[in-house]
JSON list of C-alpha atoms and ligand atoms in Angstrom, two decimals:
[
{"chain": "A", "resi": 1410, "resn": "MET", "atom": "CA", "xyz": [-249.56, 90.77, 25.54]},
{"chain": "A", "resi": 1411, "resn": "GLU", "atom": "CA", "xyz": [-252.09, 89.68, 28.17]},
{"chain": "A", "resi": 1412, "resn": "PHE", "atom": "CA", "xyz": [-254.72, 92.02, 29.48]},
{"chain": "A", "resi": 1413, "resn": "ASP", "atom": "CA", "xyz": [-254.44, 92.67, 33.20]},
{"chain": "A", "resi": 1414, "resn": "ASP", "atom": "CA", "xyz": [-257.06, 94.09, 35.55]},
{"chain": "A", "resi": 1415, "resn": "LYS", "atom": "CA", "xyz": [-256.14, 97.70, 34.75]},
{"chain": "A", "resi": 1416, "resn": "PHE", "atom": "CA", "xyz": [-257.28, 97.39, 31.16]},
{"chain": "A", "resi": 1417, "resn": "GLU", "atom": "CA", "xyz": [-260.75, 98.34, 30.11]},
{"chain": "A", "resi": 1418, "resn": "LYS", "atom": "CA", "xyz": [-260.92, 97.67, 26.39]},
{"chain": "A", "resi": 1419, "resn": "VAL", "atom": "CA", "xyz": [-259.02, 97.87, 23.14]},
{"chain": "A", "resi": 1420, "resn": "LEU", "atom": "CA", "xyz": [-259.89, 101.09, 21.35]},
{"chain": "A", "resi": 1421, "resn": "PHE", "atom": "CA", "xyz": [-257.82, 100.62, 18.19]},
{"chain": "A", "resi": 1422, "resn": "THR", "atom": "CA", "xyz": [-256.40, 97.31, 17.03]},
{"chain": "A", "resi": 1423, "resn": "GLN", "atom": "CA", "xyz": [-253.03, 96.86, 15.35]},
{"chain": "A", "resi": 1424, "resn": "GLU", "atom": "CA", "xyz": [-254.80, 96.59, 11.98]},
{"chain": "A", "resi": 1425, "resn": "GLU", "atom": "CA", "xyz": [-256.82, 99.78, 12.51]},
{"chain": "A", "resi": 1426, "resn": "LEU", "atom": "CA", "xyz": [-253.69, 101.65, 13.50]},
{"chain": "A", "resi": 1427, "resn": "GLU", "atom": "CA", "xyz": [-251.79, 100.43, 10.47]},
{"chain": "A", "resi": 1428, "resn": "GLU", "atom": "CA", "xyz": [-254.59, 101.44, 8.14]},
{"chain": "A", "resi": 1429, "resn": "LYS", "atom": "CA", "xyz": [-254.78, 104.93, 9.63]},
{"chain": "A", "resi": 1430, "resn": "VAL", "atom": "CA", "xyz": [-251.01, 105.45, 9.59]},
{"chain": "A", "resi": 1431, "resn": "THR", "atom": "CA", "xyz": [-250.90, 104.40, 5.94]},
{"chain": "A", "resi": 1432, "resn": "GLU", "atom": "CA", "xyz": [-253.62, 106.91, 5.13]},
{"chain": "A", "resi": 1433, "resn": "LEU", "atom": "CA", "xyz": [-251.77, 109.72, 6.95]},
{"chain": "A", "resi": 1434, "resn": "GLY", "atom": "CA", "xyz": [-248.52, 108.80, 5.19]},
{"chain": "A", "resi": 1435, "resn": "LYS", "atom": "CA", "xyz": [-250.23, 109.09, 1.81]},
{"chain": "A", "resi": 1436, "resn": "LYS", "atom": "CA", "xyz": [-251.71, 112.50, 2.60]},
{"chain": "A", "resi": 1437, "resn": "ILE", "atom": "CA", "xyz": [-248.35, 113.81, 3.79]},
{"chain": "A", "resi": 1438, "resn": "THR", "atom": "CA", "xyz": [-246.57, 112.38, 0.74]},
{"chain": "A", "resi": 1439, "resn": "GLU", "atom": "CA", "xyz": [-249.02, 114.15, -1.59]},
{"chain": "A", "resi": 1440, "resn": "LYS", "atom": "CA", "xyz": [-248.85, 117.43, 0.29]},
{"chain": "A", "resi": 1441, "resn": "TYR", "atom": "CA", "xyz": [-245.04, 117.68, 0.32]},
{"chain": "A", "resi": 1442, "resn": "GLN", "atom": "CA", "xyz": [-244.31, 116.63, -3.27]},
{"chain": "A", "resi": 1443, "resn": "GLY", "atom": "CA", "xyz": [-240.98, 118.08, -4.45]},
{"chain": "A", "resi": 1444, "resn": "LYS", "atom": "CA", "xyz": [-239.98, 119.00, -0.90]},
{"chain": "A", "resi": 1445, "resn": "GLU", "atom": "CA", "xyz": [-237.80, 117.50, 1.74]},
{"chain": "A", "resi": 1446, "resn": "LEU", "atom": "CA", "xyz": [-239.26, 116.86, 5.18]},
{"chain": "A", "resi": 1447, "resn": "LEU", "atom": "CA", "xyz": [-237.77, 117.13, 8.61]},
{"chain": "A", "resi": 1448, "resn": "MET", "atom": "CA", "xyz": [-239.91, 114.97, 10.87]},
{"chain": "A", "resi": 1449, "resn": "VAL", "atom": "CA", "xyz": [-239.60, 116.02, 14.50]},
{"chain": "A", "resi": 1450, "resn": "GLY", "atom": "CA", "xyz": [-240.93, 113.49, 16.99]},
{"chain": "A", "resi": 1451, "resn": "VAL", "atom": "CA", "xyz": [-241.88, 114.47, 20.51]},
{"chain": "A", "resi": 1452, "resn": "LEU", "atom": "CA", "xyz": [-240.39, 111.87, 22.83]},
{"chain": "A", "resi": 1453, "resn": "ARG", "atom": "CA", "xyz": [-241.25, 109.52, 24.27]},
{"chain": "A", "resi": 1454, "resn": "GLY", "atom": "CA", "xyz": [-244.82, 108.81, 23.22]},
{"chain": "A", "resi": 1455, "resn": "CYS", "atom": "CA", "xyz": [-244.18, 109.40, 19.53]},
{"chain": "A", "resi": 1456, "resn": "VAL", "atom": "CA", "xyz": [-241.70, 106.59, 18.94]},
{"chain": "A", "resi": 1457, "resn": "THR", "atom": "CA", "xyz": [-244.05, 103.90, 17.67]},
{"chain": "A", "resi": 1458, "resn": "PHE", "atom": "CA", "xyz": [-246.14, 106.28, 15.61]},
{"chain": "A", "resi": 1459, "resn": "VAL", "atom": "CA", "xyz": [-243.21, 108.14, 14.04]},
{"chain": "A", "resi": 1460, "resn": "ALA", "atom": "CA", "xyz": [-241.39, 104.88, 13.22]},
{"chain": "A", "resi": 1461, "resn": "ASP", "atom": "CA", "xyz": [-244.46, 103.50, 11.44]},
{"chain": "A", "resi": 1462, "resn": "LEU", "atom": "CA", "xyz": [-245.44, 106.80, 9.82]},
{"chain": "A", "resi": 1463, "resn": "MET", "atom": "CA", "xyz": [-242.03, 107.55, 8.30]},
{"chain": "A", "resi": 1464, "resn": "ARG", "atom": "CA", "xyz": [-242.12, 104.23, 6.45]},
{"chain": "A", "resi": 1465, "resn": "LYS", "atom": "CA", "xyz": [-245.42, 105.24, 4.85]},
{"chain": "A", "resi": 1466, "resn": "ILE", "atom": "CA", "xyz": [-244.03, 108.53, 3.55]},
{"chain": "A", "resi": 1467, "resn": "ASP", "atom": "CA", "xyz": [-242.47, 108.39, 0.10]},
{"chain": "A", "resi": 1468, "resn": "LEU", "atom": "CA", "xyz": [-240.30, 111.53, 0.24]},
{"chain": "A", "resi": 1469, "resn": "PRO", "atom": "CA", "xyz": [-236.71, 112.36, 1.10]},
{"chain": "A", "resi": 1470, "resn": "LEU", "atom": "CA", "xyz": [-236.85, 112.99, 4.82]},
{"chain": "A", "resi": 1471, "resn": "GLU", "atom": "CA", "xyz": [-234.81, 113.31, 7.95]},
{"chain": "A", "resi": 1472, "resn": "LEU", "atom": "CA", "xyz": [-235.80, 112.46, 11.50]},
{"chain": "A", "resi": 1473, "resn": "ASP", "atom": "CA", "xyz": [-235.08, 114.37, 14.67]},
{"chain": "A", "resi": 1474, "resn": "PHE", "atom": "CA", "xyz": [-236.46, 114.31, 18.21]},
{"chain": "A", "resi": 1475, "resn": "LEU", "atom": "CA", "xyz": [-237.34, 116.65, 21.03]},
{"chain": "A", "resi": 1476, "resn": "SER", "atom": "CA", "xyz": [-238.10, 115.63, 24.54]},
{"chain": "A", "resi": 1477, "resn": "VAL", "atom": "CA", "xyz": [-240.42, 117.58, 26.79]},
{"chain": "A", "resi": 1478, "resn": "ALA", "atom": "CA", "xyz": [-241.78, 117.14, 30.27]},
{"chain": "A", "resi": 1479, "resn": "SER", "atom": "CA", "xyz": [-245.50, 117.78, 30.51]},
{"chain": "A", "resi": 1480, "resn": "TYR", "atom": "CA", "xyz": [-246.77, 115.04, 32.80]},
{"chain": "A", "resi": 1481, "resn": "GLY", "atom": "CA", "xyz": [-245.24, 113.54, 35.91]},
{"chain": "A", "resi": 1482, "resn": "LYS", "atom": "CA", "xyz": [-245.85, 110.00, 37.07]},
{"chain": "A", "resi": 1483, "resn": "SER", "atom": "CA", "xyz": [-249.53, 110.67, 37.53]},
{"chain": "A", "resi": 1484, "resn": "ALA", "atom": "CA", "xyz": [-251.91, 110.94, 34.63]},
{"chain": "A", "resi": 1485, "resn": "PHE", "atom": "CA", "xyz": [-252.84, 114.61, 34.67]},
{"chain": "A", "resi": 1486, "resn": "THR", "atom": "CA", "xyz": [-251.31, 117.65, 33.08]},
{"chain": "A", "resi": 1487, "resn": "SER", "atom": "CA", "xyz": [-249.32, 120.13, 35.12]},
{"chain": "A", "resi": 1488, "resn": "GLY", "atom": "CA", "xyz": [-249.62, 122.68, 32.34]},
{"chain": "A", "resi": 1489, "resn": "VAL", "atom": "CA", "xyz": [-245.89, 123.14, 32.49]},
{"chain": "A", "resi": 1490, "resn": "VAL", "atom": "CA", "xyz": [-243.82, 122.30, 29.43]},
{"chain": "A", "resi": 1491, "resn": "ARG", "atom": "CA", "xyz": [-240.07, 122.00, 29.70]},
{"chain": "A", "resi": 1492, "resn": "VAL", "atom": "CA", "xyz": [-237.67, 121.04, 26.92]},
{"chain": "A", "resi": 1493, "resn": "LEU", "atom": "CA", "xyz": [-235.51, 118.22, 28.26]},
{"chain": "A", "resi": 1494, "resn": "LYS", "atom": "CA", "xyz": [-233.75, 117.34, 25.01]},
{"chain": "A", "resi": 1495, "resn": "ASP", "atom": "CA", "xyz": [-233.40, 119.77, 22.15]},
{"chain": "A", "resi": 1496, "resn": "LEU", "atom": "CA", "xyz": [-233.14, 119.08, 18.42]},
{"chain": "A", "resi": 1497, "resn": "SER", "atom": "CA", "xyz": [-229.88, 117.91, 16.91]},
{"chain": "A", "resi": 1498, "resn": "GLU", "atom": "CA", "xyz": [-230.58, 119.49, 13.52]},
{"chain": "A", "resi": 1499, "resn": "ASP", "atom": "CA", "xyz": [-230.68, 123.12, 12.45]},
{"chain": "A", "resi": 1500, "resn": "VAL", "atom": "CA", "xyz": [-234.25, 123.74, 11.31]},
{"chain": "A", "resi": 1501, "resn": "GLU", "atom": "CA", "xyz": [-233.83, 127.09, 9.58]},
{"chain": "A", "resi": 1502, "resn": "GLY", "atom": "CA", "xyz": [-235.36, 127.03, 6.08]},
{"chain": "A", "resi": 1503, "resn": "ARG", "atom": "CA", "xyz": [-236.66, 123.48, 6.48]},
{"chain": "A", "resi": 1504, "resn": "HIS", "atom": "CA", "xyz": [-240.12, 121.95, 6.25]},
{"chain": "A", "resi": 1505, "resn": "ILE", "atom": "CA", "xyz": [-240.89, 120.64, 9.72]},
{"chain": "A", "resi": 1506, "resn": "LEU", "atom": "CA", "xyz": [-243.53, 118.07, 10.50]},
{"chain": "A", "resi": 1507, "resn": "LEU", "atom": "CA", "xyz": [-244.00, 117.92, 14.26]},
{"chain": "A", "resi": 1508, "resn": "VAL", "atom": "CA", "xyz": [-245.22, 114.45, 15.28]},
{"chain": "A", "resi": 1509, "resn": "GLU", "atom": "CA", "xyz": [-246.99, 113.79, 18.59]},
{"chain": "A", "resi": 1510, "resn": "ASP", "atom": "CA", "xyz": [-248.80, 110.78, 19.98]},
{"chain": "A", "resi": 1511, "resn": "ILE", "atom": "CA", "xyz": [-251.80, 112.69, 21.37]},
{"chain": "A", "resi": 1512, "resn": "VAL", "atom": "CA", "xyz": [-253.02, 116.25, 21.81]},
{"chain": "A", "resi": 1513, "resn": "ASP", "atom": "CA", "xyz": [-255.09, 116.98, 24.88]},
{"chain": "A", "resi": 1514, "resn": "SER", "atom": "CA", "xyz": [-254.96, 120.50, 26.41]},
{"chain": "A", "resi": 1515, "resn": "GLY", "atom": "CA", "xyz": [-252.79, 121.58, 23.46]},
{"chain": "A", "resi": 1516, "resn": "LEU", "atom": "CA", "xyz": [-250.22, 123.12, 25.80]},
{"chain": "A", "resi": 1517, "resn": "THR", "atom": "CA", "xyz": [-247.34, 120.92, 24.68]},
{"chain": "A", "resi": 1518, "resn": "LEU", "atom": "CA", "xyz": [-247.97, 121.32, 20.96]},
{"chain": "A", "resi": 1519, "resn": "ASN", "atom": "CA", "xyz": [-248.62, 125.04, 21.25]},
{"chain": "A", "resi": 1520, "resn": "TYR", "atom": "CA", "xyz": [-245.42, 125.56, 23.18]},
{"chain": "A", "resi": 1521, "resn": "LEU", "atom": "CA", "xyz": [-243.36, 123.53, 20.71]},
{"chain": "A", "resi": 1522, "resn": "LEU", "atom": "CA", "xyz": [-244.88, 125.27, 17.69]},
{"chain": "A", "resi": 1523, "resn": "ASN", "atom": "CA", "xyz": [-243.87, 128.67, 19.03]},
{"chain": "A", "resi": 1524, "resn": "TYR", "atom": "CA", "xyz": [-240.49, 127.35, 20.07]},
{"chain": "A", "resi": 1525, "resn": "LEU", "atom": "CA", "xyz": [-239.75, 125.98, 16.58]},
{"chain": "A", "resi": 1526, "resn": "LYS", "atom": "CA", "xyz": [-241.26, 128.95, 14.71]},
{"chain": "A", "resi": 1527, "resn": "GLY", "atom": "CA", "xyz": [-238.66, 131.09, 16.47]},
{"chain": "A", "resi": 1528, "resn": "ARG", "atom": "CA", "xyz": [-235.97, 129.22, 14.57]},
{"chain": "A", "resi": 1529, "resn": "ASN", "atom": "CA", "xyz": [-237.24, 130.27, 11.13]},
{"chain": "A", "resi": 1530, "resn": "PRO", "atom": "CA", "xyz": [-238.27, 127.02, 9.44]},
{"chain": "A", "resi": 1531, "resn": "ALA", "atom": "CA", "xyz": [-239.61, 127.27, 5.86]},
{"chain": "A", "resi": 1532, "resn": "SER", "atom": "CA", "xyz": [-242.87, 125.76, 7.12]},
{"chain": "A", "resi": 1533, "resn": "ILE", "atom": "CA", "xyz": [-244.21, 123.91, 10.11]},
{"chain": "A", "resi": 1534, "resn": "ALA", "atom": "CA", "xyz": [-247.12, 121.48, 10.34]},
{"chain": "A", "resi": 1535, "resn": "THR", "atom": "CA", "xyz": [-248.38, 119.14, 13.03]},
{"chain": "A", "resi": 1536, "resn": "CYS", "atom": "CA", "xyz": [-249.39, 115.50, 12.90]},
{"chain": "A", "resi": 1537, "resn": "VAL", "atom": "CA", "xyz": [-250.95, 113.67, 15.83]},
{"chain": "A", "resi": 1538, "resn": "LEU", "atom": "CA", "xyz": [-252.28, 110.16, 16.02]},
{"chain": "A", "resi": 1539, "resn": "LEU", "atom": "CA", "xyz": [-254.93, 110.88, 18.66]},
{"chain": "A", "resi": 1540, "resn": "ASP", "atom": "CA", "xyz": [-256.91, 114.00, 19.47]},
{"chain": "A", "resi": 1541, "resn": "LYS", "atom": "CA", "xyz": [-259.11, 115.01, 22.40]},
{"chain": "A", "resi": 1542, "resn": "PRO", "atom": "CA", "xyz": [-260.41, 118.26, 20.83]},
{"chain": "A", "resi": 1543, "resn": "TYR", "atom": "CA", "xyz": [-262.94, 119.02, 23.61]},
{"chain": "A", "resi": 1544, "resn": "ARG", "atom": "CA", "xyz": [-260.07, 119.23, 26.13]},
{"chain": "A", "resi": 1545, "resn": "ARG", "atom": "CA", "xyz": [-258.23, 122.20, 24.62]},
{"chain": "A", "resi": 1546, "resn": "GLU", "atom": "CA", "xyz": [-256.97, 124.93, 26.91]},
{"chain": "A", "resi": 1547, "resn": "VAL", "atom": "CA", "xyz": [-255.16, 126.72, 24.09]},
{"chain": "A", "resi": 1548, "resn": "GLU", "atom": "CA", "xyz": [-256.06, 126.83, 20.44]},
{"chain": "A", "resi": 1549, "resn": "VAL", "atom": "CA", "xyz": [-253.61, 124.92, 18.29]},
{"chain": "A", "resi": 1550, "resn": "THR", "atom": "CA", "xyz": [-253.67, 123.90, 14.64]},
{"chain": "A", "resi": 1551, "resn": "VAL", "atom": "CA", "xyz": [-253.43, 120.18, 14.05]},
{"chain": "A", "resi": 1552, "resn": "ASP", "atom": "CA", "xyz": [-252.87, 119.57, 10.34]},
{"chain": "A", "resi": 1553, "resn": "TYR", "atom": "CA", "xyz": [-253.02, 115.77, 10.31]},
{"chain": "A", "resi": 1554, "resn": "VAL", "atom": "CA", "xyz": [-255.10, 113.79, 12.82]},
{"chain": "A", "resi": 1555, "resn": "GLY", "atom": "CA", "xyz": [-255.47, 110.03, 13.07]},
{"chain": "A", "resi": 1556, "resn": "PHE", "atom": "CA", "xyz": [-258.47, 109.62, 15.37]},
{"chain": "A", "resi": 1557, "resn": "ASP", "atom": "CA", "xyz": [-260.58, 111.76, 17.68]},
{"chain": "A", "resi": 1558, "resn": "VAL", "atom": "CA", "xyz": [-260.80, 109.88, 20.98]},
{"chain": "A", "resi": 1559, "resn": "PRO", "atom": "CA", "xyz": [-263.10, 109.84, 24.02]},
{"chain": "A", "resi": 1560, "resn": "ASP", "atom": "CA", "xyz": [-262.18, 111.32, 27.40]},
{"chain": "A", "resi": 1561, "resn": "LYS", "atom": "CA", "xyz": [-260.41, 108.22, 28.64]},
{"chain": "A", "resi": 1562, "resn": "PHE", "atom": "CA", "xyz": [-256.84, 107.63, 29.62]},
{"chain": "A", "resi": 1563, "resn": "LEU", "atom": "CA", "xyz": [-255.21, 105.76, 26.75]},
{"chain": "A", "resi": 1564, "resn": "ILE", "atom": "CA", "xyz": [-252.24, 103.42, 26.77]},
{"chain": "A", "resi": 1565, "resn": "GLY", "atom": "CA", "xyz": [-250.24, 101.44, 24.23]},
{"chain": "A", "resi": 1566, "resn": "TYR", "atom": "CA", "xyz": [-248.58, 102.07, 20.86]},
{"chain": "A", "resi": 1567, "resn": "GLY", "atom": "CA", "xyz": [-246.17, 104.48, 22.56]},
{"chain": "A", "resi": 1568, "resn": "LEU", "atom": "CA", "xyz": [-248.58, 105.93, 25.11]},
{"chain": "A", "resi": 1569, "resn": "ASP", "atom": "CA", "xyz": [-247.77, 105.25, 28.72]},
{"chain": "A", "resi": 1570, "resn": "TYR", "atom": "CA", "xyz": [-249.27, 105.22, 32.16]},
{"chain": "A", "resi": 1571, "resn": "ALA", "atom": "CA", "xyz": [-246.46, 105.90, 34.67]},
{"chain": "A", "resi": 1572, "resn": "GLN", "atom": "CA", "xyz": [-244.00, 104.91, 31.90]},
{"chain": "A", "resi": 1573, "resn": "LYS", "atom": "CA", "xyz": [-245.52, 101.46, 31.39]},
{"chain": "A", "resi": 1574, "resn": "TYR", "atom": "CA", "xyz": [-247.59, 99.93, 28.55]},
{"chain": "A", "resi": 1575, "resn": "ARG", "atom": "CA", "xyz": [-245.82, 101.73, 25.70]},
{"chain": "A", "resi": 1576, "resn": "ASN", "atom": "CA", "xyz": [-245.05, 98.37, 24.14]},
{"chain": "A", "resi": 1577, "resn": "LEU", "atom": "CA", "xyz": [-248.66, 97.30, 23.61]},
{"chain": "A", "resi": 1578, "resn": "PRO", "atom": "CA", "xyz": [-249.19, 96.94, 19.86]},
{"chain": "A", "resi": 1579, "resn": "TYR", "atom": "CA", "xyz": [-252.74, 98.31, 20.15]},
{"chain": "A", "resi": 1580, "resn": "ILE", "atom": "CA", "xyz": [-254.33, 101.28, 21.96]},
{"chain": "A", "resi": 1581, "resn": "ALA", "atom": "CA", "xyz": [-256.44, 100.52, 25.01]},
{"chain": "A", "resi": 1582, "resn": "THR", "atom": "CA", "xyz": [-258.25, 102.42, 27.74]},
{"chain": "A", "resi": 1583, "resn": "LEU", "atom": "CA", "xyz": [-257.39, 102.21, 31.41]},
{"chain": "A", "resi": 1584, "resn": "LYS", "atom": "CA", "xyz": [-260.15, 101.25, 33.83]},
{"chain": "A", "resi": 1585, "resn": "ASN", "atom": "CA", "xyz": [-261.63, 103.96, 36.07]},
{"chain": "A", "resi": 1586, "resn": "LYS", "atom": "CA", "xyz": [-259.48, 106.65, 34.60]},
{"chain": "A", "resi": 1587, "resn": "ILE", "atom": "CA", "xyz": [-260.52, 109.69, 32.64]},
{"chain": "A", "resi": 1588, "resn": "THR", "atom": "CA", "xyz": [-257.93, 112.15, 31.41]},
{"chain": "A", "resi": 1589, "resn": "LYS", "atom": "CA", "xyz": [-257.83, 114.41, 34.42]},
{"chain": "A", "resi": 1590, "resn": "GLU", "atom": "CA", "xyz": [-257.29, 113.13, 37.93]},
{"chain": "A", "resi": 1591, "resn": "GLU", "atom": "CA", "xyz": [-260.16, 114.28, 40.18]},
{"chain": "B", "resi": 1962, "resn": "LIG", "atom": "P1", "xyz": [-251.25, 118.32, 26.30]},
{"chain": "B", "resi": 1962, "resn": "LIG", "atom": "O1", "xyz": [-250.09, 119.23, 26.47]},
{"chain": "B", "resi": 1962, "resn": "LIG", "atom": "O2", "xyz": [-252.26, 118.45, 27.40]},
{"chain": "B", "resi": 1962, "resn": "LIG", "atom": "O3", "xyz": [-251.90, 118.45, 24.92]},
{"chain": "B", "resi": 1962, "resn": "LIG", "atom": "O4", "xyz": [-250.71, 116.85, 26.49]},
{"chain": "B", "resi": 1962, "resn": "LIG", "atom": "C1", "xyz": [-250.04, 116.17, 25.54]},
{"chain": "B", "resi": 1962, "resn": "LIG", "atom": "C2", "xyz": [-249.23, 115.05, 26.17]},
{"chain": "B", "resi": 1962, "resn": "LIG", "atom": "O5", "xyz": [-249.88, 114.48, 27.29]},
{"chain": "B", "resi": 1962, "resn": "LIG", "atom": "C3", "xyz": [-249.06, 113.94, 25.18]},
{"chain": "B", "resi": 1962, "resn": "LIG", "atom": "O6", "xyz": [-247.89, 114.09, 24.46]},
{"chain": "B", "resi": 1962, "resn": "LIG", "atom": "C4", "xyz": [-249.02, 112.71, 26.06]},
{"chain": "B", "resi": 1962, "resn": "LIG", "atom": "O7", "xyz": [-247.70, 112.42, 26.42]},
{"chain": "B", "resi": 1962, "resn": "LIG", "atom": "C5", "xyz": [-249.80, 113.08, 27.28]},
{"chain": "B", "resi": 1962, "resn": "LIG", "atom": "N1", "xyz": [-251.17, 112.49, 27.28]},
{"chain": "B", "resi": 1962, "resn": "LIG", "atom": "C6", "xyz": [-252.35, 113.15, 27.09]},
{"chain": "B", "resi": 1962, "resn": "LIG", "atom": "N2", "xyz": [-253.39, 112.30, 27.15]},
{"chain": "B", "resi": 1962, "resn": "LIG", "atom": "C7", "xyz": [-252.86, 111.08, 27.34]},
{"chain": "B", "resi": 1962, "resn": "LIG", "atom": "C8", "xyz": [-253.44, 109.76, 27.46]},
{"chain": "B", "resi": 1962, "resn": "LIG", "atom": "O8", "xyz": [-254.67, 109.53, 27.39]},
{"chain": "B", "resi": 1962, "resn": "LIG", "atom": "N3", "xyz": [-252.57, 108.74, 27.65]},
{"chain": "B", "resi": 1962, "resn": "LIG", "atom": "C9", "xyz": [-251.22, 108.92, 27.74]},
{"chain": "B", "resi": 1962, "resn": "LIG", "atom": "N4", "xyz": [-250.63, 110.12, 27.62]},
{"chain": "B", "resi": 1962, "resn": "LIG", "atom": "C10", "xyz": [-251.44, 111.19, 27.43]},
{"chain": "B", "resi": 1963, "resn": "LIG", "atom": "MG1", "xyz": [-246.22, 112.99, 24.48]}
]
């Protein structure tokens, strides 16, 4: 895909992403030996990551999705998390791996962790591709992290800006845009 004038630069290439996802898949495979996983992707940003990651995990697993609203059309957090689509599976007694594209304030992940813990899973862990740890508003445990990233608005590989750019095969920064709108 061509760069347009909104792009700043590529942060992670397709190859770098593949290498990292492979590494995460190996770690998860080792950690959950003898167990069955229920991967829960947080729509919509997770789709590319979860699709690639699940193929790097050598375990019996199932896949489910949740959809939440945390951002509107603009690129800043409202702090409000709403579940728009709930799980299809019963999670009681299961080993959940919650998969997110990026953790920023931590509000979404923290909310979903509490929400899922209330349904008595056997265990629950979190896996995010990208992390902005210096932006946390609530403390949240991230068990598997791909990359720590700078305070830039990121697009591609599932991540959107106003619902666009999810189809870029790499991750790029948007020009003149930090995470929070000022
Ligand atoms: P949090 O609740 O503040 O941790 O926000 C997490 C959600 O915000 C992620 O699931 C993303 O959908 C979105 N988000 C945070 N930073 C970015 C970014 O740089 N680009 C695109 N989406 C982002
Ligand atoms: Mg998201």
